[in-house]
XYZ file of C-alpha atoms in Angstrom:
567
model
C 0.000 0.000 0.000
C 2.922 2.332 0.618
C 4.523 1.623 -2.084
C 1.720 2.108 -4.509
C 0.846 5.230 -2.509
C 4.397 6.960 -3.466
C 4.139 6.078 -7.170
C 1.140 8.009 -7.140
C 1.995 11.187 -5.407
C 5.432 11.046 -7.317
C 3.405 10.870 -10.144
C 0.828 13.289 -9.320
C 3.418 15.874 -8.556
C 5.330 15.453 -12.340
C 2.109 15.559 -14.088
C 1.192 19.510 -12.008
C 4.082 20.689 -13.288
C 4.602 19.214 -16.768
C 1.205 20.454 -17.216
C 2.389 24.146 -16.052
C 5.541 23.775 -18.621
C 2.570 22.886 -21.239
C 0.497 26.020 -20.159
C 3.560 28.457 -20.382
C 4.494 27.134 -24.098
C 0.695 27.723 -24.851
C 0.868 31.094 -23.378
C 4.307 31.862 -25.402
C 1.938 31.943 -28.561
C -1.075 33.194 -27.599
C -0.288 36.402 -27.771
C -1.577 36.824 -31.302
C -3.951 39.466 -30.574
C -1.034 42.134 -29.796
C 0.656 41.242 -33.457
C -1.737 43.171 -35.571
C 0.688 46.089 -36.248
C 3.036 43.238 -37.878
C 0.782 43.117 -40.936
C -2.007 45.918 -40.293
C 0.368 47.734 -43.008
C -0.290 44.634 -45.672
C -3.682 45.067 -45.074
C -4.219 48.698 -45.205
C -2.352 48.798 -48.715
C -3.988 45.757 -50.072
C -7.685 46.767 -49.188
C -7.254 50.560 -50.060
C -8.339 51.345 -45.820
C -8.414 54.891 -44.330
C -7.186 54.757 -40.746
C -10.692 54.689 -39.388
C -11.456 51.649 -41.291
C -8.006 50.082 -40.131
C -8.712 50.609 -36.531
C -12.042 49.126 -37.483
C -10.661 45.542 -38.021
C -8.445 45.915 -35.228
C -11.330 46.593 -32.771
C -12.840 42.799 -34.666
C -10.076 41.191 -33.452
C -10.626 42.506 -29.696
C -14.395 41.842 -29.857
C -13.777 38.656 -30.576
C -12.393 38.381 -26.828
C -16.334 39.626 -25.900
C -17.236 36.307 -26.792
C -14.589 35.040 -24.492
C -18.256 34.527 -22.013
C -18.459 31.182 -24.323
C -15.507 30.241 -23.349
C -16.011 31.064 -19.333
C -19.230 28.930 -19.284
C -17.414 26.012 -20.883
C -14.886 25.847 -18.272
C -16.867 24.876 -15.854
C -18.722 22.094 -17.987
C -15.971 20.859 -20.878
C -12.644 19.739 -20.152
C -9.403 21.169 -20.688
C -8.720 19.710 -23.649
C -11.780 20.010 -24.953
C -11.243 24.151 -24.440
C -7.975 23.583 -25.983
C -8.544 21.866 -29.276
C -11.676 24.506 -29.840
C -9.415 27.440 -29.406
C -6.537 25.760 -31.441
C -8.771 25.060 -34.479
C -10.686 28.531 -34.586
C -7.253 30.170 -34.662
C -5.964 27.802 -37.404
C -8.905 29.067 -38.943
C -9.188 33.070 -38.329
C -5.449 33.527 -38.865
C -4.990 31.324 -41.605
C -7.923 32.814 -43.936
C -5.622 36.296 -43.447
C -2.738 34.747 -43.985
C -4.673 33.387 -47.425
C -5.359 37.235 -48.340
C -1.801 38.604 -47.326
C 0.045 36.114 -49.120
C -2.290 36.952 -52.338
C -3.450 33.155 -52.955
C -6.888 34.392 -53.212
C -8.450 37.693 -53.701
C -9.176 40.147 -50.863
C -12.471 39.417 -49.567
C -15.074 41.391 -48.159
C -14.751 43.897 -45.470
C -17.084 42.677 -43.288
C -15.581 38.735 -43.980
C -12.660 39.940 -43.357
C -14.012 41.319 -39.522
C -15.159 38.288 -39.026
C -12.345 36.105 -39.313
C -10.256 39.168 -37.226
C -12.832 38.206 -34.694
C -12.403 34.255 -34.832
C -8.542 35.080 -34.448
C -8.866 37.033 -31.582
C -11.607 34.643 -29.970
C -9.213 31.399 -30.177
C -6.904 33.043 -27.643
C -9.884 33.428 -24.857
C -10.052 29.565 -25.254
C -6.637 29.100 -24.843
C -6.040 30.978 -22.269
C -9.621 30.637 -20.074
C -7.989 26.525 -20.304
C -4.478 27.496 -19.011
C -5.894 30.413 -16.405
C -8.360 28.560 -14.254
C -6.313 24.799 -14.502
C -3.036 26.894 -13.232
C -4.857 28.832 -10.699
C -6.646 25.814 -9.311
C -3.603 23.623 -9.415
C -1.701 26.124 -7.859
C -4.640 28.386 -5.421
C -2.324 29.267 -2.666
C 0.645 30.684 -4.804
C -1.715 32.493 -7.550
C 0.247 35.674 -7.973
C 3.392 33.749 -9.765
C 1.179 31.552 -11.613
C -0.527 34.632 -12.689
C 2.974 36.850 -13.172
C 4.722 33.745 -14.868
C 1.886 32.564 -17.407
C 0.225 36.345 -18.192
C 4.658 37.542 -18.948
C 5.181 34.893 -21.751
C 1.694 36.060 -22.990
C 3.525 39.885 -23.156
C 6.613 37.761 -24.572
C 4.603 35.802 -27.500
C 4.421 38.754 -29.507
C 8.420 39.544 -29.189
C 8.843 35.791 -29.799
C 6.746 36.097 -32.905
C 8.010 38.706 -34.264
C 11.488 38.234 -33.704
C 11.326 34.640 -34.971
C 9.667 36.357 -38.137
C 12.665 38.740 -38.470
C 15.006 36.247 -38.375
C 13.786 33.268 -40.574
C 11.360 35.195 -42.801
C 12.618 39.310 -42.964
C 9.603 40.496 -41.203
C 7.408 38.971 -44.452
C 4.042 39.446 -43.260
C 2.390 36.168 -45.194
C 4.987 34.476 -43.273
C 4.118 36.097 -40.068
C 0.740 34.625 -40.457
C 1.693 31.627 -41.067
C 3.225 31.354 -37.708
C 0.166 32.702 -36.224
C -2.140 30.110 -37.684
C -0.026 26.681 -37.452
C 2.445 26.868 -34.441
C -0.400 27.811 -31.747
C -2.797 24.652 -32.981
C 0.682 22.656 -32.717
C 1.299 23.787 -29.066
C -2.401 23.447 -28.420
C -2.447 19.767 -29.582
C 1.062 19.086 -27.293
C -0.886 20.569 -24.285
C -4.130 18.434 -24.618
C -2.132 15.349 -23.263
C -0.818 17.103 -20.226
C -3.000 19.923 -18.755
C -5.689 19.035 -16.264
C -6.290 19.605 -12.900
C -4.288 17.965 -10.043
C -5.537 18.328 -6.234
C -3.126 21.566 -5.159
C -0.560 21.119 -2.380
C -1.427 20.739 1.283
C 1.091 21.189 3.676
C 3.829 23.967 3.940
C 6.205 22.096 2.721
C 4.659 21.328 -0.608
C 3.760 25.417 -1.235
C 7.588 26.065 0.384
C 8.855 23.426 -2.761
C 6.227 25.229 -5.386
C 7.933 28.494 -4.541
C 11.258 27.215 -5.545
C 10.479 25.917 -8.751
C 8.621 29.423 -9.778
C 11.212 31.179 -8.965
C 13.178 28.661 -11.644
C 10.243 29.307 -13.800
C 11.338 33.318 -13.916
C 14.466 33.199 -13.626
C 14.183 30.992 -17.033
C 11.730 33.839 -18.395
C 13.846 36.509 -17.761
C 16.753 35.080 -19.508
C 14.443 34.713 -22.314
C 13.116 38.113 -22.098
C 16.410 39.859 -21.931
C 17.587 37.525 -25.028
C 15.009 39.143 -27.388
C 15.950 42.305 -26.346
C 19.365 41.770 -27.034
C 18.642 40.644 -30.314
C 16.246 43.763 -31.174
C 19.476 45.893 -30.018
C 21.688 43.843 -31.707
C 20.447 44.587 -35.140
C 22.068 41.575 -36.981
C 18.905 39.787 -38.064
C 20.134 38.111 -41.894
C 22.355 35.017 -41.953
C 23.800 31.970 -40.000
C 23.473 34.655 -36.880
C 19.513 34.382 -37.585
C 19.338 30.793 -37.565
C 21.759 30.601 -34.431
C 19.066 33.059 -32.519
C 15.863 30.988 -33.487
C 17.441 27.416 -32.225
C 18.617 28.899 -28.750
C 15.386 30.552 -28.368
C 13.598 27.290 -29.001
C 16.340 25.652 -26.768
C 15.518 28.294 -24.003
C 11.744 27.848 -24.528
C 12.057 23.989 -23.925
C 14.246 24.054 -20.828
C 11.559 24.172 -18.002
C 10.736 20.783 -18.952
C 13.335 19.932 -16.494
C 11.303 20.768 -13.218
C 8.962 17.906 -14.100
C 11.383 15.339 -14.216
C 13.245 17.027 -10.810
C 9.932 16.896 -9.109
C 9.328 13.603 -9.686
C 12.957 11.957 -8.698
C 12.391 14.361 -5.323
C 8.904 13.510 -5.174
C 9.579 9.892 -5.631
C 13.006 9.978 -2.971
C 11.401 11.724 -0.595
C 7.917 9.618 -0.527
C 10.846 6.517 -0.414
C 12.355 8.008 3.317
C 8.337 8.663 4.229
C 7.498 5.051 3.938
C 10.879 3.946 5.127
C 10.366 6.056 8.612
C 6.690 4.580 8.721
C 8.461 1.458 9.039
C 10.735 2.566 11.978
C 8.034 4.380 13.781
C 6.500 2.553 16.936
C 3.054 1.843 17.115
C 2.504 3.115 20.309
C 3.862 6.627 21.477
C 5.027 7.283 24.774
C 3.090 9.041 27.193
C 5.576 12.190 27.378
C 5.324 12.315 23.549
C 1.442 12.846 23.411
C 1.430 15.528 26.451
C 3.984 17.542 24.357
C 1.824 17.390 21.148
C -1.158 17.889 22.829
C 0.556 21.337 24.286
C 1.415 22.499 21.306
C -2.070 22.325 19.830
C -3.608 23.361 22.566
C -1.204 26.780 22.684
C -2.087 27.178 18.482
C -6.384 26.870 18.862
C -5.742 29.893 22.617
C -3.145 31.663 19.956
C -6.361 31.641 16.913
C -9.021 32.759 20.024
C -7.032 35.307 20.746
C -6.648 37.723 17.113
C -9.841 39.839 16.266
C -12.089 38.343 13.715
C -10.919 40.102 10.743
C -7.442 39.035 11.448
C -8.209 35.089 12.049
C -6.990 32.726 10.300
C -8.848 30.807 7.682
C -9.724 27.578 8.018
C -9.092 24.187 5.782
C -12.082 24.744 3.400
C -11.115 28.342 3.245
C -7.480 28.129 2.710
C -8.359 25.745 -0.199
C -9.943 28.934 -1.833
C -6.733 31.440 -0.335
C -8.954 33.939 0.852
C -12.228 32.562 -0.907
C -15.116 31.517 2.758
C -17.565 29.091 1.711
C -20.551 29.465 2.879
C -23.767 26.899 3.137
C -26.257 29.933 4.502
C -28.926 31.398 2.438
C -27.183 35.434 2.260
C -25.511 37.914 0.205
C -21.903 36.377 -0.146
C -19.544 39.462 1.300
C -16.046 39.705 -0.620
C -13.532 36.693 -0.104
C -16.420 34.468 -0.566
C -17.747 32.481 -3.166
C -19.867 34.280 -5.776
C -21.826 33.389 -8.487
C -21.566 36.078 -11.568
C -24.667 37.495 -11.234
C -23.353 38.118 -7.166
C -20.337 39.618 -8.076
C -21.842 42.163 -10.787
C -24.732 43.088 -7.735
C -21.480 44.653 -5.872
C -19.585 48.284 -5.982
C -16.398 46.323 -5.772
C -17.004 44.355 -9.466
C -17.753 47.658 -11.054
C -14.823 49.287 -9.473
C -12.270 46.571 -10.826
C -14.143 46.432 -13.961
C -13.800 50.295 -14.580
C -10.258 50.718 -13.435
C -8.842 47.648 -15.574
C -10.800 49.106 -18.635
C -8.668 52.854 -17.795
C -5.940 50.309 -18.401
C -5.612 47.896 -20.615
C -8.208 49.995 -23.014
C -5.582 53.190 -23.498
C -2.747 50.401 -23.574
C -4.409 48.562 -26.668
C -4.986 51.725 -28.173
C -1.140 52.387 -28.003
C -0.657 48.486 -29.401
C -3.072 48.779 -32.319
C -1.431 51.447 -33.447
C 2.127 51.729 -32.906
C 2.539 50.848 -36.641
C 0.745 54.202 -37.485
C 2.599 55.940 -34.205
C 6.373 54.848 -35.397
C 5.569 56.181 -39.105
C 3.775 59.179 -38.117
C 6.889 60.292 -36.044
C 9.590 59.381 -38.934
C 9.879 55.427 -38.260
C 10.254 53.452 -41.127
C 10.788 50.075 -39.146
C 8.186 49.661 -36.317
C 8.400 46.230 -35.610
C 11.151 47.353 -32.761
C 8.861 49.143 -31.004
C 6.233 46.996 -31.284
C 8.921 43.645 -29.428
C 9.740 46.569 -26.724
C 6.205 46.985 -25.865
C 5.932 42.894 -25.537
C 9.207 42.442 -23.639
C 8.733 45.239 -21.268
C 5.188 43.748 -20.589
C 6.559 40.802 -19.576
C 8.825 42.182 -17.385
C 5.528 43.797 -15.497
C 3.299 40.908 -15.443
C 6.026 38.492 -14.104
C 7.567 40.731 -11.404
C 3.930 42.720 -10.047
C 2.693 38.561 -9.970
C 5.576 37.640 -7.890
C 6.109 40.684 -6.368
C 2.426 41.253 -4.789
C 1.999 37.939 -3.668
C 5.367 38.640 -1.348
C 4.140 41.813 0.289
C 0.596 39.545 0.873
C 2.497 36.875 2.675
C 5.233 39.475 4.708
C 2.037 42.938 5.481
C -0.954 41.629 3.902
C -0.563 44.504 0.993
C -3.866 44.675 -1.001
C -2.861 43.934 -4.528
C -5.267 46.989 -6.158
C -2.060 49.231 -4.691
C 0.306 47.784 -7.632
C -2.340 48.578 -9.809
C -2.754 52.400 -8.963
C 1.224 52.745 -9.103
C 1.224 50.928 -12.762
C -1.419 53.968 -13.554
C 0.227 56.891 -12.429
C 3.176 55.710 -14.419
C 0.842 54.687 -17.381
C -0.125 58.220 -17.078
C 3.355 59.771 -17.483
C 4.261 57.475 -20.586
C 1.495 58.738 -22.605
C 2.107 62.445 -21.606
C 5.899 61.623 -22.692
C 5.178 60.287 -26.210
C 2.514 63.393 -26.857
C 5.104 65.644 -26.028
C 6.900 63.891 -29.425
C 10.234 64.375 -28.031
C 13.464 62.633 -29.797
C 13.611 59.010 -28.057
C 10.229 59.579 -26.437
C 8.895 57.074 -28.518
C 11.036 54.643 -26.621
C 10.434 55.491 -23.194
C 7.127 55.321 -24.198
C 6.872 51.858 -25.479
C 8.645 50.526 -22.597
C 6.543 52.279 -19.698
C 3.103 51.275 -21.510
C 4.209 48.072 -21.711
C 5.538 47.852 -18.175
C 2.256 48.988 -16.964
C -0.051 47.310 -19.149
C 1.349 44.010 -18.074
C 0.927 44.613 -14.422
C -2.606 45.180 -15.426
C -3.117 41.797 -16.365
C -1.208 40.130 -14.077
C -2.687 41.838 -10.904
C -6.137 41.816 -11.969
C -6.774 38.171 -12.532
C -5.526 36.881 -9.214
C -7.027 39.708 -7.433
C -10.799 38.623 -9.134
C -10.320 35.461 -7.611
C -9.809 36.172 -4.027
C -12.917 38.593 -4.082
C -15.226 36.935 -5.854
C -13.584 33.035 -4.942
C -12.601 30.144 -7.787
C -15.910 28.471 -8.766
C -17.099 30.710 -11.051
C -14.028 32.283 -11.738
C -13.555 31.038 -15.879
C -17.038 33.177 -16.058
C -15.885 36.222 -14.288
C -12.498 36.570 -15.664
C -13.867 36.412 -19.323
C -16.510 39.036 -18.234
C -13.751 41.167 -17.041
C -11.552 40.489 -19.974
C -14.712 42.054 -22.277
C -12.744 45.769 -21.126
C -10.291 44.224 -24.228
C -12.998 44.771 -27.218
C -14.437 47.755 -25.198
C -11.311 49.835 -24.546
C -10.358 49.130 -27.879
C -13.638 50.299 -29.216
C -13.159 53.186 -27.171
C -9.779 54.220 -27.159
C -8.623 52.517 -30.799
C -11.436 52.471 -32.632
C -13.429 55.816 -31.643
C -10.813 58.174 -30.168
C -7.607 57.088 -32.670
C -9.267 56.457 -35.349
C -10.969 59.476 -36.109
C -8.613 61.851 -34.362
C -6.034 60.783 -36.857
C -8.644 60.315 -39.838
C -9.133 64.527 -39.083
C -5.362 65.182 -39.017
C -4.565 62.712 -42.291
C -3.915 63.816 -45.574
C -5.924 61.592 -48.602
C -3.913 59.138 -50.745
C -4.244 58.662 -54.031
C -6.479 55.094 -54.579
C -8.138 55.600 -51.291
C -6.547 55.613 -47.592
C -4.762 58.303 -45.825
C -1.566 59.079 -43.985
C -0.313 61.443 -41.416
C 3.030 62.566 -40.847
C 4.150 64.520 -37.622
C 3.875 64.315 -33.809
C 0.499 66.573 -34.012
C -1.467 63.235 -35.201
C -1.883 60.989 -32.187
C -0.858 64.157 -29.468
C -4.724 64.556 -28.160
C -5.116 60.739 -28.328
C -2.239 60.628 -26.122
C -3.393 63.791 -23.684
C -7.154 61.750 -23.186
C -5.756 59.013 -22.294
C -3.312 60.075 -19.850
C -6.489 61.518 -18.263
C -8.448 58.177 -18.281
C -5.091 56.793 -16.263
C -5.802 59.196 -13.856
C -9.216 58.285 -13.260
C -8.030 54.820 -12.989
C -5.962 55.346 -9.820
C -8.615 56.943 -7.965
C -10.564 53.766 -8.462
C -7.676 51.472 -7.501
C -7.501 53.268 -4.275
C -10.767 52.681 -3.770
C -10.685 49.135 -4.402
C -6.978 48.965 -2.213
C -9.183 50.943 0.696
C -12.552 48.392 0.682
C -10.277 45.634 0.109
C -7.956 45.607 3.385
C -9.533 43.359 5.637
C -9.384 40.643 3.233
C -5.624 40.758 2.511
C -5.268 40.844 6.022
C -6.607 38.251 6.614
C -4.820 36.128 3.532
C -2.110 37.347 5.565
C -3.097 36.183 9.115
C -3.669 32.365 7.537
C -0.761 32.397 5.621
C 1.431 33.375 8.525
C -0.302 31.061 11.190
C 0.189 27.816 8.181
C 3.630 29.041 7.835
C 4.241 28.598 11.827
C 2.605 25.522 11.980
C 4.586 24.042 9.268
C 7.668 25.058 11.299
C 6.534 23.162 14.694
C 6.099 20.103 12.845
């Protein structure tokens, strides 16, 4: 029985993490939705577009993510795989129709065909990454903020990946661009269907002790990678044997976290070994000395958990499963930290709050995504793909450290994690002031700080819905959230950009326009630095109602932590 019982947990603990390694390739390319200024220039010259048309079919491909809803109610009733193949296929599809009209094989199509196969691109990614999201989270509850840092980073990364991969095998061709888009993701997709599912998380403090370890190889691994794309951007040298040497290390570096699985199951299966070994040595009856002392020191932990005030007690067994999330069986109003159903949730100030300040975010920072091609040329850029691998790489870097980073100030002061989001804000705010100011390298700065911010967006926000509003509905409520995506870029792309620039462009012959000069996205930029503003106030809001329950995260995860160390 012991013996079969180790095999199983050694087991059980390979199969978490090679599923995690799966989920992190699958995030690495499904960052497809921030490509579109790769090839928005193919399509703009091929279909004869004015801007406002262009920033049309951009705002398709984020509406798609509206329908992301589908994908939240399937969570909770399809399998993983199930999620996975559907997203894998309707990208093969969505991308590789484009890819059919780039390349010139056919005809351009419609407009409005062409929106809707935008939209099935942009849709296939909610799949994907509703499957990895809530799997991750729920394999991992009590260390949420890495997951969240580590797997919403190489979704920032993908679109450096792409596009430096393009650079260097295909010269930035855009038919070959989308080509990557449409086959590698349903490749990755169809590797991750054998190996993602949900494994019963840890339960003891040794077990979430080990899990910290191996996400902190996780980053380490991702930063390498990040600061090896930006090396190459700087670099320059992008023709040749040098290209070729660039795309097999990256692929190297991309496959090397497949060694925590195998390390976590030679530990796992060593250390379950000793267990049964010691079980074997251990008397069957204690002495009397031996019970008095353990009976002591559980008797001193329940007068130590009477003791705090209720808003600082630790949470029990069933509510430490949920890190922060109370279950409850009465008929009431769930308060926050509990479990809500969506229709709950959206009944409370704090929902709207969150919803409104994430859409002051990631709305202005898709705006600046969408059109950095059109940014970059309007302020004398010829080459924009630079700018647009800055913005992905410097996202990572701010949805893998706020992730890691907020989930350490939970555990050592119980900081709520709304805070990080109000600080990525005020600095949002500042970027966009910088690049309407058009000064020489603002463009830079720019890219950098909007992508900093714009990943800690994402990476805060989707750990922070699940300790309000708890993990059973929590595929639902993150896609609901997510519909600020097609919104803010309605908004902010389609609305504000579009026809701001549309007024400052000159007509080309053939149809289209163009604008030259930093006066054509200056009030786009001024607006939304004021929308980042309002955005803070709200996060303050949320950081002020939303104390208590980070305290008490903090009060359980200290009083588990000191309980590990007695035994």
């Amino acid at each position: 029985m012991g013996f079969g019982t180790s095999s199983s947990s050694s087991s059980s603990s390979a199969l978490k993490w090679l599923g995690f390694v799966t989920a992190v390739w699958v995030q690495s390319i499904s960052g497809n939705n921030y490509t579109f200024s790769n090839y928005s220039g193919a399509l703009k010259s091929l279909m004869n577009l004015t801007q406002l048309e262009l920033n049309s079919l951009s705002v398709a491909k984020d509406v798609g993510k509206a329908f992301g809803i589908l994908a939240g109610l399937a969570s909770d009733r399809l399998s993983t795989p199930v999620i996975l193949l559907i997203g894998s296929f309707e990208g093969l599809l969505g991308y590789g129709v484009q890819w059919l009209v780039v390349s010139r094989t056919i005809q351009p199509i419609p407009y409005w065909q062409m929106c809707v196969f935008l939209c099935m691109g942009g849709n296939s990614t909610t799949w994907m990454n509703t499957a990895v999201l809530v799997t991750c989270i729920r394999n991992f509850r009590r260390n949420r903020g890495p997951v969240s840092g580590i797997l919403k980073g190489y979704v920032g990364l993908s679109t450096a990946i792409f596009t430096d991969l393009c650079n260097a095998l295909f010269s930035s061709d855009p038919a070959s661009f989308l080509v990557l888009l449409s086959v590698v993701p349903f490749a990755v997709c169809l590797t991750a269907v054998f190996f993602l599912r949900e494994i019963p998380p840890s339960t003891t403090f040794a077990e979430d002790n080990e899990e910290s370890k191996y996400f902190a190889v996780f980053n380490i691994v991702a930063v390498v990678v990040a600061v090896y794309l930006q090396s190459y951007d700087i670099i320059g040298i992008k023709t040749g044997a040098f290209s070729i040497a660039f795309a097999s290390i990256l692929l190297m570096l991309l496959a090397s976290p497949v060694a925590v699985p195998f390390h976590a199951f030679i530990r796992s299966k060593v250390h379950d070994e000793q267990d049964v070994e010691g079980r074997i040595d251990e008397p069957l009856l204690r002495s009397g000395s031996e019970i008095e002392v353990e009976e002591t020191i559980v008797g001193a932990a329940a007068a130590a958990d009477n003791e705090l005030p209720p808003s600082l007690k630790p949470l029990s067994n069933e509510e430490e499963e949920n890190h922060g999330t109370i279950v409850t069986t009465e008929k009431k109003r769930p308060v926050l930290g509990e479990e809500h159903t969506i229709m709950e949730a959206m009944l409370t100030v704090d929902f709207w709050v969150l919803f409104v300040s994430f859409l002051c975010g990631v709305g202005t920072g898709l705006a600046v995504m969408n059109n950095m091609g059109q940014i970059g040329l309007a302020l004398g850029y010829t080459d924009v793909s630079i700018f647009v691998s800055m913005t992905s790489i410097w996202g990572f870097f701010g949805r893998i450290l706020s992730g890691t980073i907020s989930e350490h100030f939970i555990k050592k002061a119980g900081t709520p994690r709304p805070l990080w989001n109000a600080a990525a804000q005020i600095i949002m705010a500042v970027g966009y002031l910088l690049m309407a100011l058009a000064l020489p390298g603002s463009l830079y700065i720019g890219s950098m700080v909007v992508g900093v911010c714009y990943g800690v967006r994402l990476a805060i926000t989707v750990p922070t819905a699940s300790e309000l509003f708890g993990l059973k509905y929590y595929g639902l409520i993150y896609n609901i959230l997510i519909l600020n995506m097609p919104l803010g870029s309605f908004l902010f792309s389609g609305l504000l950009a579009g026809l701001l620039y549309d007024a400052e462009a000159t007509p080309t012959p053939g149809g289209g326009n163009t604008c030259v000069g930093a006066h054509c996205f200056r009030i786009v930029f001024i607006v939304m630095a004021f929308a980042s503003i309002i955005g803070v106030g709200l996060d303050l809001l949320l950081a002020y109602r939303t104390k208590g329950i980070y305290a008490k995260i903090h009060a359980s995860k200290k009083t588990k932590k000191s309980g590990g160390n007695l035994r």
